[in-house]
Amino acid sequence: MNVVECKGLAKHQGSVKALDDLSFTIKEDTITGLIGRNGAGKTTLLKILAGYWYESSGEVRVFDEHPFNSLTVSANTILIDDQMSFSNSLTLQELLQEASNFYMNWDMELAQRLFSYFNFDSKQIHENLSKGKKSTFNIIIGLAAKCALTIFDEPTTGMDAAVRKDFYRALLKDYLAHPRTIIISSHHLDEVEDLLEDVLLINEGKRYLHLSIDDLKEYAIGLRGKSAIVRQWLNDKEVIHSQSIGTDRSYVVVKNDFDHDRATRLGIEVSPVSPSDLSVYLTNQKQGGIDDVFSKREFR
């Protein structure tokens, strides 16, 4: 069963196309990573899926319903991001209690255990927490709600490294015990790739790739060697990234659809490319990298 279905989805914000002809599906009981650079359209997409915003054109279905103003989607979906706000008249403990009255699958035992583990004071007010603490409290809500569609939009904003690792471990353990459809957006794929089953990579509002994490790991290969030999080898290859190393050596990333042994016999070093690095290479600006900025003598 597909929990999410999008066909030709577009969202215009003034003259900007935040989403542009985006089509994909997300299956039930999977963890999907929504990956892209800042401004790629990730938050816009997630707000549409959660029913917060209306699309400009195209089709979007969540639980086989249009998500905007849908009671079914609202009752079975939670979106956790760093913009969440709560009433200042309620303490953190009271917020957990109120959440239990709204989410039908609320797990108060899990919420209390996480609340204690992360050293929250039950009498604190959400607004008075540090940025990292707010994010930590928000993910407690997201995990304990156990919604059929759980969405985390850059959930670790402000968290230190130890807390981020704890969150990812908690998310995986709870998902294995209580499977549901989870979407987690990030521009740091290296932090979340061990959690993911599928990756949806978007760039400038368009779908770039939608693959299993295993297929993404095999999608490209790195080649390193003497520039002349590497250039000759690239004649019929799909080049994703290239850079010079020293005076006469090059490193290139190409689509992994050829016999590696032939390259090795020519003295070319073949190496894997991490999904995180690949995502960066695929979404690089077409005009070149940061080195090109410093290679110009004049700016106009």
Short mmCIF file of C-alpha atoms in Angstrom, two decimals:
data_model
loop_
_atom_site.label_atom_id
_atom_site.label_comp_id
_atom_site.label_asym_id
_atom_site.label_seq_id
_atom_site.Cartn_x
_atom_site.Cartn_y
_atom_site.Cartn_z
CA MET A 1 0.00 0.00 0.00
CA ASN A 2 1.21 3.50 -0.82
CA VAL A 3 0.76 5.99 2.00
CA VAL A 4 1.88 8.94 -0.15
CA GLU A 5 1.27 9.46 -3.87
CA CYS A 6 2.30 12.59 -5.78
CA LYS A 7 1.86 13.21 -9.51
CA GLY A 8 3.15 16.36 -11.16
CA LEU A 9 3.07 18.19 -7.84
CA ALA A 10 3.94 21.89 -8.03
CA LYS A 11 3.94 24.75 -5.54
CA HIS A 12 4.50 28.36 -6.54
CA GLN A 13 5.50 30.96 -3.96
CA GLY A 14 5.32 34.22 -5.82
CA SER A 15 7.55 33.91 -8.88
CA VAL A 16 9.50 31.01 -7.34
CA LYS A 17 8.68 27.36 -8.06
CA ALA A 18 9.28 25.72 -4.70
CA LEU A 19 8.14 22.39 -6.19
CA ASP A 20 8.15 21.62 -9.88
CA ASP A 21 6.46 18.57 -11.47
CA LEU A 22 7.32 16.26 -8.57
CA SER A 23 6.09 12.65 -8.84
CA PHE A 24 6.79 9.79 -6.43
CA THR A 25 5.18 7.29 -4.07
CA ILE A 26 6.07 6.22 -0.53
CA LYS A 27 5.14 2.77 0.68
CA GLU A 28 3.60 1.86 4.01
CA ASP A 29 5.92 1.01 6.92
CA THR A 30 9.16 2.34 5.47
CA ILE A 31 11.68 4.97 6.54
CA THR A 32 12.36 7.37 3.69
CA GLY A 33 15.03 10.03 3.72
CA LEU A 34 14.06 13.28 2.00
CA ILE A 35 17.43 14.70 1.03
CA GLY A 36 18.37 17.99 -0.56
CA ARG A 37 20.21 21.22 -0.02
CA ASN A 38 18.72 24.16 1.83
CA GLY A 39 16.05 25.65 -0.41
CA ALA A 40 15.53 22.45 -2.41
CA GLY A 41 11.82 22.34 -1.48
CA LYS A 42 11.89 19.76 1.32
CA THR A 43 9.90 21.76 3.88
CA THR A 44 7.36 22.87 1.29
CA LEU A 45 6.75 19.27 0.28
CA LEU A 46 6.37 18.08 3.87
CA LYS A 47 3.92 20.84 4.76
CA ILE A 48 1.77 19.84 1.79
CA LEU A 49 1.86 16.16 2.78
CA ALA A 50 0.89 17.04 6.36
CA GLY A 51 -2.05 19.09 5.12
CA TYR A 52 -0.72 22.47 6.23
CA TRP A 53 -0.40 23.97 2.73
CA TYR A 54 -2.30 23.57 -0.51
CA GLU A 55 -0.48 22.65 -3.72
CA SER A 56 -0.56 24.95 -6.75
CA SER A 57 -1.10 22.13 -9.25
CA GLY A 58 -0.74 18.39 -9.66
CA GLU A 59 -2.12 15.63 -7.47
CA VAL A 60 -1.24 14.62 -3.91
CA ARG A 61 -2.82 11.81 -1.89
CA VAL A 62 -2.05 10.76 1.67
CA PHE A 63 -3.92 7.71 2.98
CA ASP A 64 -5.77 7.96 -0.35
CA GLU A 65 -7.15 11.40 0.57
CA HIS A 66 -6.27 14.92 -0.36
CA PRO A 67 -4.35 16.03 2.77
CA PHE A 68 -5.48 19.66 3.02
CA ASN A 69 -8.31 19.95 5.59
CA SER A 70 -8.54 16.15 5.87
CA LEU A 71 -9.49 14.88 9.32
CA THR A 72 -8.09 11.45 8.46
CA VAL A 73 -4.70 12.87 7.51
CA SER A 74 -4.67 15.22 10.51
CA ALA A 75 -5.45 12.41 12.97
CA ASN A 76 -2.88 10.02 11.52
CA THR A 77 -0.02 12.37 10.68
CA ILE A 78 2.45 14.37 12.75
CA LEU A 79 5.00 16.86 11.46
CA ILE A 80 7.92 17.64 13.76
CA ASP A 81 10.12 20.63 12.92
CA ASP A 82 11.97 23.45 14.66
CA GLN A 83 9.03 25.83 14.17
CA MET A 84 6.74 24.00 16.60
CA SER A 85 5.24 26.16 19.32
CA PHE A 86 3.17 25.29 22.36
CA SER A 87 1.06 27.18 24.85
CA ASN A 88 3.06 29.07 27.48
CA SER A 89 0.29 28.35 29.98
CA LEU A 90 1.19 24.65 30.02
CA THR A 91 4.26 23.02 31.51
CA LEU A 92 6.17 20.35 29.61
CA GLN A 93 4.52 17.64 31.67
CA GLU A 94 1.08 19.08 30.95
CA LEU A 95 1.91 19.18 27.24
CA LEU A 96 2.62 15.45 27.30
CA GLN A 97 -0.72 14.88 28.97
CA GLU A 98 -2.56 17.00 26.40
CA ALA A 99 -0.83 15.12 23.58
CA SER A 100 -2.16 11.87 25.01
CA ASN A 101 -5.69 13.23 24.57
CA PHE A 102 -5.13 14.01 20.90
CA TYR A 103 -3.07 11.15 19.45
CA MET A 104 -4.93 7.85 19.51
CA ASN A 105 -1.75 5.75 19.62
CA TRP A 106 0.02 7.91 22.21
CA ASP A 107 2.61 5.98 24.23
CA MET A 108 2.85 7.77 27.56
CA GLU A 109 5.31 5.25 28.97
CA LEU A 110 7.75 5.93 26.14
CA ALA A 111 7.22 9.69 26.46
CA GLN A 112 7.99 9.64 30.18
CA ARG A 113 11.05 7.44 29.76
CA LEU A 114 12.48 9.75 27.10
CA PHE A 115 11.53 12.81 29.14
CA SER A 116 13.49 11.45 32.08
CA TYR A 117 16.42 10.23 29.98
CA PHE A 118 16.94 13.67 28.43
CA ASN A 119 16.75 15.33 31.85
CA PHE A 120 13.74 17.59 31.41
CA ASP A 121 12.18 19.47 34.30
CA SER A 122 8.44 18.76 34.31
CA LYS A 123 7.65 22.35 35.35
CA GLN A 124 9.56 24.00 32.52
CA ILE A 125 7.86 25.95 29.73
CA HIS A 126 8.63 25.05 26.11
CA GLU A 127 9.30 28.65 25.11
CA ASN A 128 12.03 28.95 27.75
CA LEU A 129 14.03 25.96 26.54
CA SER A 130 17.25 26.28 24.55
CA LYS A 131 17.04 25.54 20.83
CA GLY A 132 18.54 22.09 21.27
CA LYS A 133 16.23 21.26 24.17
CA LYS A 134 13.19 22.39 22.17
CA SER A 135 14.18 20.05 19.35
CA THR A 136 14.67 17.21 21.84
CA PHE A 137 11.25 17.74 23.40
CA ASN A 138 9.68 17.92 19.95
CA ILE A 139 11.10 14.55 18.94
CA ILE A 140 9.67 13.03 22.12
CA ILE A 141 6.25 14.17 20.90
CA GLY A 142 6.97 12.76 17.45
CA LEU A 143 8.06 9.35 18.69
CA ALA A 144 5.43 8.91 21.40
CA ALA A 145 2.54 9.92 19.08
CA LYS A 146 3.18 6.79 16.98
CA CYS A 147 1.27 8.29 14.04
CA ALA A 148 0.85 6.14 10.94
CA LEU A 149 2.70 8.86 9.02
CA THR A 150 5.43 10.47 11.10
CA ILE A 151 7.39 13.30 9.50
CA PHE A 152 10.60 14.79 10.90
CA ASP A 153 11.79 17.94 9.13
CA GLU A 154 15.43 18.60 10.09
CA PRO A 155 14.55 17.40 13.61
CA THR A 156 18.01 17.68 15.20
CA THR A 157 18.45 21.46 14.84
CA GLY A 158 20.48 22.72 17.80
CA MET A 159 21.16 19.27 19.26
CA ASP A 160 24.68 18.26 20.17
CA ALA A 161 26.24 15.16 18.60
CA ALA A 162 25.48 12.84 21.52
CA VAL A 163 21.78 13.75 21.61
CA ARG A 164 21.50 13.36 17.83
CA LYS A 165 22.91 9.84 18.06
CA ASP A 166 20.49 9.01 20.87
CA PHE A 167 17.57 10.28 18.80
CA TYR A 168 18.49 8.23 15.74
CA ARG A 169 18.92 5.12 17.88
CA ALA A 170 15.59 5.72 19.64
CA LEU A 171 13.86 6.27 16.30
CA LEU A 172 15.17 3.01 14.87
CA LYS A 173 14.39 0.94 17.98
CA ASP A 174 10.84 2.30 18.18
CA TYR A 175 10.27 1.80 14.45
CA LEU A 176 11.36 -1.84 14.66
CA ALA A 177 8.97 -2.40 17.57
CA HIS A 178 6.12 -0.37 16.03
CA PRO A 179 6.51 -0.07 12.23
CA ARG A 180 4.95 2.96 10.56
CA THR A 181 5.70 5.24 7.64
CA ILE A 182 8.43 7.70 8.56
CA ILE A 183 9.85 10.52 6.46
CA ILE A 184 12.93 12.25 7.79
CA SER A 185 14.35 15.23 5.91
CA SER A 186 17.96 16.28 6.13
CA HIS A 187 20.77 17.83 4.14
CA HIS A 188 23.17 15.60 6.12
CA LEU A 189 22.63 12.15 4.62
CA ASP A 190 25.68 10.75 6.39
CA GLU A 191 23.92 11.10 9.75
CA VAL A 192 20.75 9.24 8.78
CA GLU A 193 21.71 6.77 6.05
CA ASP A 194 21.91 3.81 8.45
CA LEU A 195 18.22 4.36 9.31
CA LEU A 196 16.89 4.58 5.79
CA GLU A 197 15.31 2.12 3.45
CA ASP A 198 14.70 4.60 0.62
CA VAL A 199 16.08 7.98 -0.37
CA LEU A 200 14.20 10.69 -2.24
CA LEU A 201 16.69 13.28 -3.46
CA ILE A 202 15.21 16.56 -4.66
CA ASN A 203 16.93 19.57 -6.14
CA GLU A 204 15.36 22.92 -7.04
CA GLY A 205 11.92 21.46 -6.37
CA LYS A 206 12.33 18.49 -8.73
CA ARG A 207 12.85 14.81 -8.10
CA TYR A 208 16.44 13.86 -8.88
CA LEU A 209 16.59 10.29 -7.62
CA HIS A 210 14.28 7.96 -5.71
CA LEU A 211 16.16 4.77 -4.84
CA SER A 212 16.65 2.29 -2.07
CA ILE A 213 19.63 3.19 0.11
CA ASP A 214 21.38 0.03 -1.13
CA ASP A 215 20.96 1.07 -4.77
CA LEU A 216 22.17 4.58 -3.96
CA LYS A 217 25.36 3.15 -2.47
CA GLU A 218 26.03 1.39 -5.78
CA TYR A 219 24.88 4.23 -8.05
CA ALA A 220 28.31 5.80 -8.68
CA ILE A 221 32.01 5.00 -8.46
CA GLY A 222 35.09 7.16 -7.97
CA LEU A 223 38.08 7.06 -10.34
CA ARG A 224 41.48 8.50 -9.48
CA GLY A 225 44.58 8.54 -11.68
CA LYS A 226 46.70 10.44 -14.20
CA SER A 227 44.59 13.11 -15.85
CA ALA A 228 45.33 12.06 -19.44
CA ILE A 229 44.37 8.43 -18.78
CA VAL A 230 41.27 9.38 -16.81
CA ARG A 231 40.11 11.79 -19.54
CA GLN A 232 40.54 9.08 -22.16
CA TRP A 233 38.55 6.65 -20.05
CA LEU A 234 35.64 9.12 -19.68
CA ASN A 235 34.72 9.24 -23.37
CA ASP A 236 31.48 7.26 -23.01
CA LYS A 237 30.87 7.65 -19.26
CA GLU A 238 28.26 9.73 -17.42
CA VAL A 239 30.38 12.14 -15.36
CA ILE A 240 28.80 13.34 -12.10
CA HIS A 241 31.77 15.17 -10.57
CA SER A 242 35.37 15.93 -11.47
CA GLN A 243 38.28 17.72 -9.84
CA SER A 244 42.01 18.13 -10.33
CA ILE A 245 44.46 16.72 -7.77
CA GLY A 246 47.84 18.33 -8.01
CA THR A 247 49.32 19.00 -11.45
CA ASP A 248 48.59 15.85 -13.44
CA ARG A 249 46.08 13.76 -11.52
CA SER A 250 42.30 13.83 -11.45
CA TYR A 251 39.42 12.45 -9.41
CA VAL A 252 36.10 11.86 -11.12
CA VAL A 253 32.80 10.34 -10.05
CA VAL A 254 30.88 8.50 -12.75
CA LYS A 255 27.75 6.39 -12.94
CA ASN A 256 28.56 2.82 -11.95
CA ASP A 257 27.67 0.96 -15.15
CA PHE A 258 30.98 -0.39 -16.47
CA ASP A 259 33.60 -3.10 -15.89
CA HIS A 260 35.91 -1.91 -13.09
CA ASP A 261 38.68 -4.34 -14.05
CA ARG A 262 39.37 -2.52 -17.32
CA ALA A 263 39.91 0.77 -15.46
CA THR A 264 42.18 -0.92 -12.91
CA ARG A 265 44.36 -2.41 -15.65
CA LEU A 266 45.00 1.13 -16.92
CA GLY A 267 46.30 2.17 -13.51
CA ILE A 268 43.12 3.96 -12.46
CA GLU A 269 42.23 3.60 -8.79
CA VAL A 270 38.56 2.66 -8.31
CA SER A 271 36.82 3.53 -5.03
CA PRO A 272 33.26 3.64 -3.65
CA VAL A 273 31.40 6.93 -3.26
CA SER A 274 29.41 7.50 -0.09
CA PRO A 275 25.71 8.35 -0.49
CA SER A 276 26.33 11.64 1.32
CA ASP A 277 29.10 12.73 -1.06
CA LEU A 278 27.09 11.54 -4.06
CA SER A 279 24.11 13.66 -3.01
CA VAL A 280 26.35 16.72 -2.85
CA TYR A 281 27.89 16.01 -6.25
CA LEU A 282 24.51 15.43 -7.89
CA THR A 283 23.12 18.73 -6.63
CA ASN A 284 26.20 20.88 -7.22
CA GLN A 285 25.62 24.16 -8.99
CA LYS A 286 26.15 23.74 -12.70
CA GLN A 287 28.51 26.72 -12.93
CA GLY A 288 31.17 24.94 -10.87
CA GLY A 289 32.40 24.65 -7.32
CA ILE A 290 33.76 27.07 -4.75
CA ASP A 291 37.27 26.79 -6.23
CA ASP A 292 36.00 28.59 -9.33
CA VAL A 293 35.19 31.65 -7.23
CA PHE A 294 38.85 32.06 -6.35
CA SER A 295 40.10 31.28 -9.86
CA LYS A 296 38.60 34.49 -11.29
CA ARG A 297 40.62 37.66 -11.23
CA GLU A 298 37.66 39.91 -11.87
CA PHE A 299 34.06 39.77 -10.75
CA ARG A 300 31.36 41.50 -12.74
#
